[in-house]
XYZ file of C-alpha atoms in Angstrom:
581
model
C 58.588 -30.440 42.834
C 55.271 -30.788 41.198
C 56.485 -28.091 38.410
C 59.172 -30.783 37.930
C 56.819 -33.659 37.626
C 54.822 -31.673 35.583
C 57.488 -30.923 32.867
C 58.572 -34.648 32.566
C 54.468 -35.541 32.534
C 54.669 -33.529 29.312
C 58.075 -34.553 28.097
C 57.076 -37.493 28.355
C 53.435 -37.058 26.405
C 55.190 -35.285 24.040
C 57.780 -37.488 22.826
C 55.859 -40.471 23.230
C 52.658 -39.057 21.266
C 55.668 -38.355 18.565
C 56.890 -41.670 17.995
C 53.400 -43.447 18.221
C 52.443 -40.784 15.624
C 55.764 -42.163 13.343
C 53.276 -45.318 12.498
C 50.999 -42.803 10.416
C 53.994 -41.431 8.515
C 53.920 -43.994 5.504
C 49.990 -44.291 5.772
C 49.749 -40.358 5.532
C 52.575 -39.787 2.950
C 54.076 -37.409 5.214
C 57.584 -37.227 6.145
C 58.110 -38.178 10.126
C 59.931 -34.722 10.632
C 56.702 -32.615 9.487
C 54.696 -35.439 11.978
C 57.194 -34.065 14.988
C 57.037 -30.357 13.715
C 53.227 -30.392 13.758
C 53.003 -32.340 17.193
C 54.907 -29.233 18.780
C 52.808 -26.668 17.393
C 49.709 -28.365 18.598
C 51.165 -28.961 21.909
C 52.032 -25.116 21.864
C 50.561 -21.345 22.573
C 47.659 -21.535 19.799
C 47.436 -25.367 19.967
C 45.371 -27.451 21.763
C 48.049 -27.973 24.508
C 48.214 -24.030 25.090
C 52.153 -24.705 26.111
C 53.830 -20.788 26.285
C 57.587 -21.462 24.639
C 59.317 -18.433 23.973
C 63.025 -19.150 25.521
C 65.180 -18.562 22.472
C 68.269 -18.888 24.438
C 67.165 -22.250 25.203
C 66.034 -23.198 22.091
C 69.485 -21.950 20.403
C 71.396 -24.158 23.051
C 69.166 -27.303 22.692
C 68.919 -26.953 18.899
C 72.491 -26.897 18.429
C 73.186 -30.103 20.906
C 70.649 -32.010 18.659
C 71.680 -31.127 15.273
C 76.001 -32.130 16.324
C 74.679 -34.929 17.437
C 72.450 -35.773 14.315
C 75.713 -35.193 12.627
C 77.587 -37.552 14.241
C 75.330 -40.461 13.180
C 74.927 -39.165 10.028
C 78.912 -39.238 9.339
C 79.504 -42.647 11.214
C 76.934 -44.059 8.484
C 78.756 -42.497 5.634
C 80.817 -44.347 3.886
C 84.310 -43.608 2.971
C 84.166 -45.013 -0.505
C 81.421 -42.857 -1.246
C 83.566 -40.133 -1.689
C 85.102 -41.811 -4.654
C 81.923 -40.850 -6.661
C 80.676 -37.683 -4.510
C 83.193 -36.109 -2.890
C 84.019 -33.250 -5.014
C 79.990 -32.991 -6.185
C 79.181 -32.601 -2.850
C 81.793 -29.822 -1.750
C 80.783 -28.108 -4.861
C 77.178 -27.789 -3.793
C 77.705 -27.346 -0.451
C 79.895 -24.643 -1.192
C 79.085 -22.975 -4.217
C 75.889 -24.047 -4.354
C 74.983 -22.357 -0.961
C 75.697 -19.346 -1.833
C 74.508 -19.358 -5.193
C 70.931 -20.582 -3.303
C 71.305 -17.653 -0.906
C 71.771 -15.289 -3.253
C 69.123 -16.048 -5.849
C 66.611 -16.504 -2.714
C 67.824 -13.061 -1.049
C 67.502 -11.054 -4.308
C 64.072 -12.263 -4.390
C 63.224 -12.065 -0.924
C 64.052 -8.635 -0.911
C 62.276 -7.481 -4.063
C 59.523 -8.772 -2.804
C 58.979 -8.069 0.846
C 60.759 -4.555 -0.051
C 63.614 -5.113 2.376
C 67.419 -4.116 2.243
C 69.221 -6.394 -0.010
C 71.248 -7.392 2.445
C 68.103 -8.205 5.492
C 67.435 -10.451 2.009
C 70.758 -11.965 1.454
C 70.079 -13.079 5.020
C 66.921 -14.759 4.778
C 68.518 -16.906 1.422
C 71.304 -17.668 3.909
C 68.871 -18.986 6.525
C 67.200 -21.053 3.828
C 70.090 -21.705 1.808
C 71.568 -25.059 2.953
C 69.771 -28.707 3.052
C 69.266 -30.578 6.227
C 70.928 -32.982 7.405
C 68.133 -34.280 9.992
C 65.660 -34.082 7.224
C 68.079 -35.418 4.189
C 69.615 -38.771 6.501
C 66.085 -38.968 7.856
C 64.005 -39.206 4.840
C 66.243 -40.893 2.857
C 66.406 -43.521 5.276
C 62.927 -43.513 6.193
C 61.204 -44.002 2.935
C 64.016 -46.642 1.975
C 64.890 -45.523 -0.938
C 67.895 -47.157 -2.391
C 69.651 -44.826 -4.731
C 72.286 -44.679 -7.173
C 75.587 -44.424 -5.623
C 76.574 -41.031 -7.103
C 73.436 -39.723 -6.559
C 73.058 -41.047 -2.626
C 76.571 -40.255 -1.994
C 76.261 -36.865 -3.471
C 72.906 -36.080 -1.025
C 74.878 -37.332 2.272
C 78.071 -35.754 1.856
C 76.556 -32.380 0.579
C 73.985 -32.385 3.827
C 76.373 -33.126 6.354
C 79.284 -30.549 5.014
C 76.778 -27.659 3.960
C 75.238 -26.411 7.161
C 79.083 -24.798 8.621
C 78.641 -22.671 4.572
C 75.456 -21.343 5.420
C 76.140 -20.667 9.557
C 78.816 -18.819 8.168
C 77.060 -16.770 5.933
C 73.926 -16.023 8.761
C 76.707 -15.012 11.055
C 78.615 -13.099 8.702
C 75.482 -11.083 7.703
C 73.866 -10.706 11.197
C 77.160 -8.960 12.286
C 77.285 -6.601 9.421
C 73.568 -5.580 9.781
C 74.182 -5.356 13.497
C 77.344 -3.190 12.846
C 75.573 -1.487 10.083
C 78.378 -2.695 7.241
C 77.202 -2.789 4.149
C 79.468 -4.308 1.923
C 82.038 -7.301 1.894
C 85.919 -7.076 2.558
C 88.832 -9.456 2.484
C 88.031 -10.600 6.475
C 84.840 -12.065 4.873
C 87.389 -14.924 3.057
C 90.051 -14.948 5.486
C 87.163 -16.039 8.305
C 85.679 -18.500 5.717
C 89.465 -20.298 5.271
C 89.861 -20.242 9.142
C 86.171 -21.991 9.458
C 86.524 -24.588 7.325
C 90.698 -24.834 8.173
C 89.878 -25.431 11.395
C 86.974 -27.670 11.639
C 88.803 -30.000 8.922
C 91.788 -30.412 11.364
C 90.082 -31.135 14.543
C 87.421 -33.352 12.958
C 90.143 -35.267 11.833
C 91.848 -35.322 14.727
C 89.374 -35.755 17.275
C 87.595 -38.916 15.145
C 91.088 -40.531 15.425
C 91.627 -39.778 18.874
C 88.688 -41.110 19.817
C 88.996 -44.126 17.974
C 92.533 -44.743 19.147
C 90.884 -44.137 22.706
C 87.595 -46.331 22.214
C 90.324 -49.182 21.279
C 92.063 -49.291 24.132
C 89.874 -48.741 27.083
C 88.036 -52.287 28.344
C 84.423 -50.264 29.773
C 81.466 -51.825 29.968
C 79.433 -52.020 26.727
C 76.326 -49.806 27.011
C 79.332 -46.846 27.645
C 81.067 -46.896 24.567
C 78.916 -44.874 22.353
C 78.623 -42.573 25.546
C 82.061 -41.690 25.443
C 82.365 -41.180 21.524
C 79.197 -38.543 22.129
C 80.737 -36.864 24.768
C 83.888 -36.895 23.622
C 82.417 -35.545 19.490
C 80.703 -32.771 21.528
C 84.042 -31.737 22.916
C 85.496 -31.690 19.375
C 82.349 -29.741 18.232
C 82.380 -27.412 21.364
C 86.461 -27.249 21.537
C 86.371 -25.786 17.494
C 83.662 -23.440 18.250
C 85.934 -21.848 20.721
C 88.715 -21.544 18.974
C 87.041 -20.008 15.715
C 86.539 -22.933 13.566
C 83.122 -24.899 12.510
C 82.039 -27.059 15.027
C 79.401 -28.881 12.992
C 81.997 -29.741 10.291
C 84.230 -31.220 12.903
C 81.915 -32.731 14.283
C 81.129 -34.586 11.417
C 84.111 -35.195 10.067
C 84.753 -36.951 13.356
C 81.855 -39.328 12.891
C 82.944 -40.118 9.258
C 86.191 -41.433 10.634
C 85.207 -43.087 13.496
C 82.250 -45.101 11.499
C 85.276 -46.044 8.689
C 88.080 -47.243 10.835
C 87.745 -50.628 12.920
C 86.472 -49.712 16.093
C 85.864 -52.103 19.024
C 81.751 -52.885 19.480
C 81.486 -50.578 16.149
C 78.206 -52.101 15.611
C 76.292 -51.998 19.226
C 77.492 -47.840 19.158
C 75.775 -47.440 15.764
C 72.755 -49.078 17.887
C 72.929 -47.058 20.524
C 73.864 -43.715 18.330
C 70.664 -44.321 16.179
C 68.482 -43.893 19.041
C 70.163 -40.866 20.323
C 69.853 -39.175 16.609
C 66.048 -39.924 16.409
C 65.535 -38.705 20.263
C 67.523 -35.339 19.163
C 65.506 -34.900 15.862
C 62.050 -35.639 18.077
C 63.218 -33.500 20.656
C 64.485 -30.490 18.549
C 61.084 -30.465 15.734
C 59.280 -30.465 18.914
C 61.279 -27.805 21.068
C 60.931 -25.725 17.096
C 57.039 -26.432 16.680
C 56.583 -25.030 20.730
C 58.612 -21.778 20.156
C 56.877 -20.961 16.618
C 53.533 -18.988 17.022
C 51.154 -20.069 14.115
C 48.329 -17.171 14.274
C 51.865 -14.895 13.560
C 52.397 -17.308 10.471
C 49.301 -16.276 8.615
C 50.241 -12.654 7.363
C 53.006 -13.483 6.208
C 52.048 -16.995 4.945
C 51.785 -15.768 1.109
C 55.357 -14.357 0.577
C 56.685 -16.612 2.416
C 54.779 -19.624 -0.137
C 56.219 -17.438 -3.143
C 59.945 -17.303 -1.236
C 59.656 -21.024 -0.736
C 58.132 -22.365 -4.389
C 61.182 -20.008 -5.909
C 64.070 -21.545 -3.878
C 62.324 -25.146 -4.732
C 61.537 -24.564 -8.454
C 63.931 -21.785 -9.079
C 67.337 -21.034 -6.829
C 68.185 -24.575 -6.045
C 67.976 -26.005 -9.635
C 69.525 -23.315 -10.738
C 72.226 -23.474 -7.998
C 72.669 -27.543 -8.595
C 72.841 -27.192 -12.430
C 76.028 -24.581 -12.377
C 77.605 -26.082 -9.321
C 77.217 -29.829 -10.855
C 77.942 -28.496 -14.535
C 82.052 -29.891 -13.994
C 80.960 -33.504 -13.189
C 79.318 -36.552 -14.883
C 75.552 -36.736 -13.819
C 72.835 -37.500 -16.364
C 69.695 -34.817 -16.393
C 67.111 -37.212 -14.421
C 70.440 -37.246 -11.576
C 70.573 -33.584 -11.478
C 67.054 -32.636 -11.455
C 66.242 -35.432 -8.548
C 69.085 -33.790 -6.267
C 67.546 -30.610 -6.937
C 64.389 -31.930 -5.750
C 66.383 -33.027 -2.371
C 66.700 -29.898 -1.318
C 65.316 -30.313 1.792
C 64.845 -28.027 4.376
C 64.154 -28.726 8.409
C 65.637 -27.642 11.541
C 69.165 -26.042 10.231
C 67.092 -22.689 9.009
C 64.925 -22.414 11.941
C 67.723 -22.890 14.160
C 69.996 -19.869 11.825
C 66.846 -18.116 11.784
C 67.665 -17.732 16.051
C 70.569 -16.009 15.140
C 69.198 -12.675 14.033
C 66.590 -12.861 17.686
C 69.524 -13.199 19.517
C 71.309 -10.285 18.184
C 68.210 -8.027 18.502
C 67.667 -7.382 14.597
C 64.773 -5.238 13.174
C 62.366 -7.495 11.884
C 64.480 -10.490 13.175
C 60.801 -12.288 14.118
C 59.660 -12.161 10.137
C 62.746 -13.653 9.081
C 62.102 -16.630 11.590
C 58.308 -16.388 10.191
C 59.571 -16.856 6.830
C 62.212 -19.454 7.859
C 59.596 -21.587 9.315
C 57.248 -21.865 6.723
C 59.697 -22.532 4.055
C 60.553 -25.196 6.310
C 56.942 -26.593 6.076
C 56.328 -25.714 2.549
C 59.783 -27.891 1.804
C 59.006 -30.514 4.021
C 55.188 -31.196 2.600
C 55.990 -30.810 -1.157
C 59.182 -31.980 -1.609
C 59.850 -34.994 1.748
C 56.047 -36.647 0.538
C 57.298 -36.771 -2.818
C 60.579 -38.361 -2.848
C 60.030 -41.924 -3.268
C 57.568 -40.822 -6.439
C 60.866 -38.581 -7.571
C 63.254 -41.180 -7.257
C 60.685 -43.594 -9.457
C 60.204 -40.831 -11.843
C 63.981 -39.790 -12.051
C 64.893 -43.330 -12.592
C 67.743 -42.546 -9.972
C 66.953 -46.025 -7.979
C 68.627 -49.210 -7.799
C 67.586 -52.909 -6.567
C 68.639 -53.077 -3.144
C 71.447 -55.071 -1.912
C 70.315 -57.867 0.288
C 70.960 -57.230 4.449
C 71.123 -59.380 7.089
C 67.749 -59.401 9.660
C 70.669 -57.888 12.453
C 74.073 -58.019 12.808
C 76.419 -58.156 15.781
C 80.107 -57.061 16.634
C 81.652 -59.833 18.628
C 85.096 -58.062 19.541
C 83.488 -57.843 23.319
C 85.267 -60.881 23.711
C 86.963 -62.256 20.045
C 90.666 -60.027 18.950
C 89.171 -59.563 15.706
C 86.165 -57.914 13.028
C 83.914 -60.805 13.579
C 80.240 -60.201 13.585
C 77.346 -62.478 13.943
C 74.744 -62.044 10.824
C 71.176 -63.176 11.729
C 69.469 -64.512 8.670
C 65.578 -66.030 7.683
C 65.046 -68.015 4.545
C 61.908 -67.593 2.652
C 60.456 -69.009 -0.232
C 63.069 -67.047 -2.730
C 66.203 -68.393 -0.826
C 67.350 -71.101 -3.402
C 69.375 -72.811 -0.476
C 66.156 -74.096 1.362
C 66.189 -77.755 0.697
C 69.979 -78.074 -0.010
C 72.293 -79.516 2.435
C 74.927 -77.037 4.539
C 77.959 -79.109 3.100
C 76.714 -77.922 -0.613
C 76.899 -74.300 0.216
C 79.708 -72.977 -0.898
C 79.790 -70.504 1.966
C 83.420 -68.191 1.844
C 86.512 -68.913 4.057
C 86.413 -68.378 7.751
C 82.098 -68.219 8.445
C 80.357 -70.721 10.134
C 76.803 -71.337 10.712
C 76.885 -71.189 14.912
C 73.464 -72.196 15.412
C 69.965 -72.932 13.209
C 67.031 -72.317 14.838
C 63.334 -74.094 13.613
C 59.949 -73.216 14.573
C 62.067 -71.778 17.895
C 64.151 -74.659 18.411
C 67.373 -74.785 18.563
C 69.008 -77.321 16.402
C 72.696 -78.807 16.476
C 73.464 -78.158 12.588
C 75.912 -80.863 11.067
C 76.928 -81.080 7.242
C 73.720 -83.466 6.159
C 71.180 -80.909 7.782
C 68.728 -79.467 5.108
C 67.611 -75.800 5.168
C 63.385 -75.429 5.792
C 61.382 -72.625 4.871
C 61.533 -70.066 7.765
C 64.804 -71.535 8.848
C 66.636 -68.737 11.480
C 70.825 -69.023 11.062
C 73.104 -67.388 13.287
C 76.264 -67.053 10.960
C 79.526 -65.940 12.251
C 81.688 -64.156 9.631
C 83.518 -60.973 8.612
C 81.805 -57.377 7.102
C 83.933 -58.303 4.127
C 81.931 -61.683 3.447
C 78.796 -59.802 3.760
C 78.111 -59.551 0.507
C 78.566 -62.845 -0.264
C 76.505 -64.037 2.881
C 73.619 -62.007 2.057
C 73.678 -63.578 -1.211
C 72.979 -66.839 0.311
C 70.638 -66.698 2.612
C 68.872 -62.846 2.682
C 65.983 -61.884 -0.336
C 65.115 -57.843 -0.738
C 61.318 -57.782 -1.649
C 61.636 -55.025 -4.369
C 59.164 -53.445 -5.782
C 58.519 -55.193 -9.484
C 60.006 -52.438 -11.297
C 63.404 -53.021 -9.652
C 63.357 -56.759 -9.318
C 67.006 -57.609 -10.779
C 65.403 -58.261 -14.006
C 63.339 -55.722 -14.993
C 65.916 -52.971 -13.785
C 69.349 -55.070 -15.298
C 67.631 -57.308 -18.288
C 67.644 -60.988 -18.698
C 70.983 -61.208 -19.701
C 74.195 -60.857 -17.195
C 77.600 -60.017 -19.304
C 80.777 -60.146 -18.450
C 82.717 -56.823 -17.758
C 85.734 -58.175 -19.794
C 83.403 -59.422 -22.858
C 85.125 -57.273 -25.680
C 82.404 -55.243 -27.817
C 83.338 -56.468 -30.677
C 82.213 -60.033 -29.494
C 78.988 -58.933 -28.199
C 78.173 -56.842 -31.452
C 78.957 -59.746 -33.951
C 76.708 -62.561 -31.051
C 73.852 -59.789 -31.421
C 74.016 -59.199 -34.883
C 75.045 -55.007 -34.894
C 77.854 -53.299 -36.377
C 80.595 -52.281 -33.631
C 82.897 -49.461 -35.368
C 86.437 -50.379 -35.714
C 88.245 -48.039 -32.931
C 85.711 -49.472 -30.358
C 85.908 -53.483 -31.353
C 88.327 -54.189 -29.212
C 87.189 -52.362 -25.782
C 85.577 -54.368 -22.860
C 82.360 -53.749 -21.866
C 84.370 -52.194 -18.428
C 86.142 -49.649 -20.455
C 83.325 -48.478 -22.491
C 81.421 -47.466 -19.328
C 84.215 -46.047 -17.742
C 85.074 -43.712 -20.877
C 81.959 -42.864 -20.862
C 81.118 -41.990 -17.063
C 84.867 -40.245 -16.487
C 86.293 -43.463 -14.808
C 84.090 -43.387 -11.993
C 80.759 -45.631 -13.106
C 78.247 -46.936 -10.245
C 75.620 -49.904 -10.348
C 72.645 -48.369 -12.676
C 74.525 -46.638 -15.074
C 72.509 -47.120 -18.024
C 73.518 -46.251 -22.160
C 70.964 -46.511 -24.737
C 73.628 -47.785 -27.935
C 72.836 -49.553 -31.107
C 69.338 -50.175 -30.029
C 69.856 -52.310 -27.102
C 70.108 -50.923 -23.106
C 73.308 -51.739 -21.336
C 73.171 -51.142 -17.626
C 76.060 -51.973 -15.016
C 74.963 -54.338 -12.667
C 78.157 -55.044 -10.288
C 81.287 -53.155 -9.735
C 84.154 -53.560 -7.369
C 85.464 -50.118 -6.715
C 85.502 -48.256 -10.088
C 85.699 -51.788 -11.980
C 82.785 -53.453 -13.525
C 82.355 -56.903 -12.998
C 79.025 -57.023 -14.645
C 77.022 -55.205 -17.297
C 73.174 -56.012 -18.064
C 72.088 -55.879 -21.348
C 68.044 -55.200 -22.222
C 67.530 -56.176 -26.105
C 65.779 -54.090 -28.102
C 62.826 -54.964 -30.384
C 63.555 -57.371 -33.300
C 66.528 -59.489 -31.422
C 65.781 -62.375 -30.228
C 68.998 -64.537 -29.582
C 70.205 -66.415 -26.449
C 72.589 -65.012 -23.683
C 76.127 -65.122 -24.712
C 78.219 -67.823 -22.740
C 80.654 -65.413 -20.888
């Protein structure tokens, strides 16, 4: 009994020091994943706590539990209409791009640590995929609001790479283990059953469980418990059976989080706190089982292994593997930079341990301080990368918290919680004079925490809380009323679009005979729309940006892969009013 108090005492320490620790995070410049990784080490056999972790069993088994479930969230939040713009860049860099990663990494590894090429080819396969813990973490954490190819791109490619590289650790571990040394045709026909499989029970098992969540009346807190339990026996149920369980697991997510699913909203709630309890408990679990006095020999190679895969393989690897597709340079080079590495390698890097490899513990040396190199230089710089890149956008404005009222109301009704400030351009007017969209009310108003019984002649203070009942597909619209994003200055609407808003219909000819430049014949008659789209392959996204006839056009609002809007920056020398579209 008192071992058992014992370990919760320090469960308990241990998680809580974590997320008290979060608060330094932004103050620090360090990404929140590092703060957890560092936490565990501390707390371990050369730390402070003096905490003896060496269970790798354990460590494989709780690892893998937290990174499906990480998964899970991460494809629930994904949007389906990203995949318009990333889909096919993403599978190309989580497939090709893995291996070309692994192999540029494990040619170097082995040149120079001296090791078999193919102990080498291993260690690039550890290292060779991006995190998905780290990637939805960071990204989310530092609030960075990126271009839609470019964001889309990052999501898809993290959650859809890691079942490339297990594949490739497994792969090799068994041929070192068998002492194989080169490839045969079982090496593809295992990939196609992998990735076969996993794609048809993800499927599957996301609309199974949606079909299920639909119909069963539980009690609230217990839906997002059965969608976990029930995603962990899609991910445990394609493991058996030979396929990738982290790919179905989350391809399940991504269709659960895009069909309509009673209480959607309260499980992405609940689901958010499970993934940040799985990423604190697995950095934490991974910082206890590492050994840092056994980092230090091989701390140098394993800083020259990590700057190469960061300055070298994965540019390298993003540049061929994105070479097919429409991405400006600044695009390319800031996805190479988000190439970020956490848990996934120093959970593959178990793999070789278990199996009882010759110098399995330096590949898990080497594993972990890539991990920490990655994590320092490239997760503190991101927001400064994004800036520099010019890969940002100004962000959409969001509701303070939104509801899903389907507990009790047949339908995708949510309630939106909104608080004016001083930007809102409704405080003052009356709440007949907003021209609010079909079927949302204001349900209540509250004012200096009273409640107030709003009529038609009620006029919207400063600080004003409204409760609005309405749809996900008037959120847009909503938002536009009564939310305000505090941008930094560089991306207030306009600085980043210009001062003038055009039409996406104006015709170019128009536009080049208001601003005074010559528009060649064959291109006269084209919107604004269609020059973007010719130019971006039919798929454009907001911040698009051409620099033509002197003047910067940007695309400002789009409604699947038409633009409604196109801001134009003037260049020196023109100084004439906005045209009247």
């Amino acid at each position: 009994m008192d071992y058992i108090n014992t370990l919760f005492l320090i469960g308990a320490m241990l998680i809580g020091a974590s997320i008290l620790a979060s608060s330094l995070s932004s103050k620090l410049g360090m990404p929140l994943l590092l703060i957890f990784l560092v936490i565990g080490m501390l707390a371990g056999v050369d730390g402070p706590g003096g905490i003896v972790f060496d269970n790798v069993d354990t460590a494989f088994m709780i690892g893998n539990l937290a990174l499906a479930i990480i998964l899970l969230d991460g494809g629930m939040r994904t949007r389906v209409e990203n995949f318009r713009v990333g889909l096919w860049p993403a599978l190309s860099l989580a497939s090709v791009g893995v291996i070309l990663s692994a192999v540029a990494t494990g040619l170097f590894t082995a040149w120079i640590l001296d090791l078999p090429w193919l102990m080498g080819l291993l260690l690039g396969a550890i290292v060779g995929s991006t995190d998905a813990a780290a990637v939805f973490s960071l990204l989310q954490g530092k609030g960075l609001n990126l271009k839609q190819r470019v964001g889309a791109t990052l999501e898809i490619e993290s959650g859809s790479n890691d079942p490339m590289a297990i594949f490739l650790t497994i792969t090799l571990v068994e041929m070192l283990r068998i002492g194989q040394e080169t490839f045969d045709l079982s090496f593809l026909v295992v990939l196609i059953q992998q990735f076969g499989i996993g794609g048809v029970c993800g499927i599957a098992g996301g609309l199974g469980l949606a079909w299920l969540v639909n119909r069963v009346r539980l009690a609230s807190g217990l839906y997002a418990l059965l969608i976990t339990s029930g995603a962990i026996l899609v991910f445990s149920t394609t493991n058996s059976i030979g396929g990738s369980g982290f790919l179905a697991i989350y391809l399940t997510g991504l269709v659960l989080g895009n069909r309509r699913v009673h209480h959607l909203q309260n499980i992405l709630h609940v689901q958010d706190g499970m993934a940040w309890l799985s990423q604190i408990g697995m950095f934490l679990m991974l910082g206890l089982l590492v050994t840092p006095s056994e980092l230090l020999p091989v701390a140098l190679p394993a800083t020259l292994i990590a700057l190469f895969l960061i300055f070298v393989a994965r540019p390298a690897a993003v540049l061929l593997s994105l070479a097919p597709f429409v991405f400006s340079w600044r695009e390319r080079l800031f996805i190479s930079w988000v190439g970020l590495r956490g848990a996934v390698p120093i959970i593959l890097a178990l793999f070789p341990l278990l199996a009882g490899l010759e110098q399995a513990q330096l590949l898990f040396n080497l594993a972990f301080v890539a991990v920490l190199i990655s994590l320092l230089l490239q997760g503190s710089t991101l927001p400064m990368a994004a800036r520099l890149f010019k890969v940002e956008i100004p962000p959409s404005p969001e509701p303070l918290q939104r509801t899903s009222l389907d507990i009790a109301v047949d339908g995708d009704y949510e309630l939106m919680i909104y608080q004016l400030d001083n930007a809102n351009w409704c405080v003052g007017s009356q709440l007949r004079d907003l021209k609010m969209p079909a079927d949302t009310r204001i349900a209540a108003l509250f004012r200096e925490n009273h409640l107030l019984h709003p009529s038609g002649s009620t006029r919207l203070a400063l600080n004003d809380v409204l409760c609005v009942v309405g749809r996900p597909r008037d959120l847009p619209a909503l938002s536009k009323l009564f939310s305000k994003t505090h941008a930094p200055r560089y991306l207030e609407n306009r600085s980043f679009f210009g001062d003038f808003i055009l039409e996406g219909d104006a015709q170019l000819g128009e536009v080049g005979r208001f601003y005074g430049f010559e528009v060649p014949p064959e291109l006269a008659n084209l919107t604004l729309a269609d020059f973007f789209s010719k130019h971006f392959g039919g798929h454009p996204v907001v911040g698009d940006s051409i620099q033509w006839e002197g003047h910067t056009w940007v695309v400002a609002a789009m409604d699947d892969d038409w633009i409604l809007k196109v801001g134009l920056k003037l260049g020196s020398g023109t100084g004439k009013p906005p045209l009247g579209f």
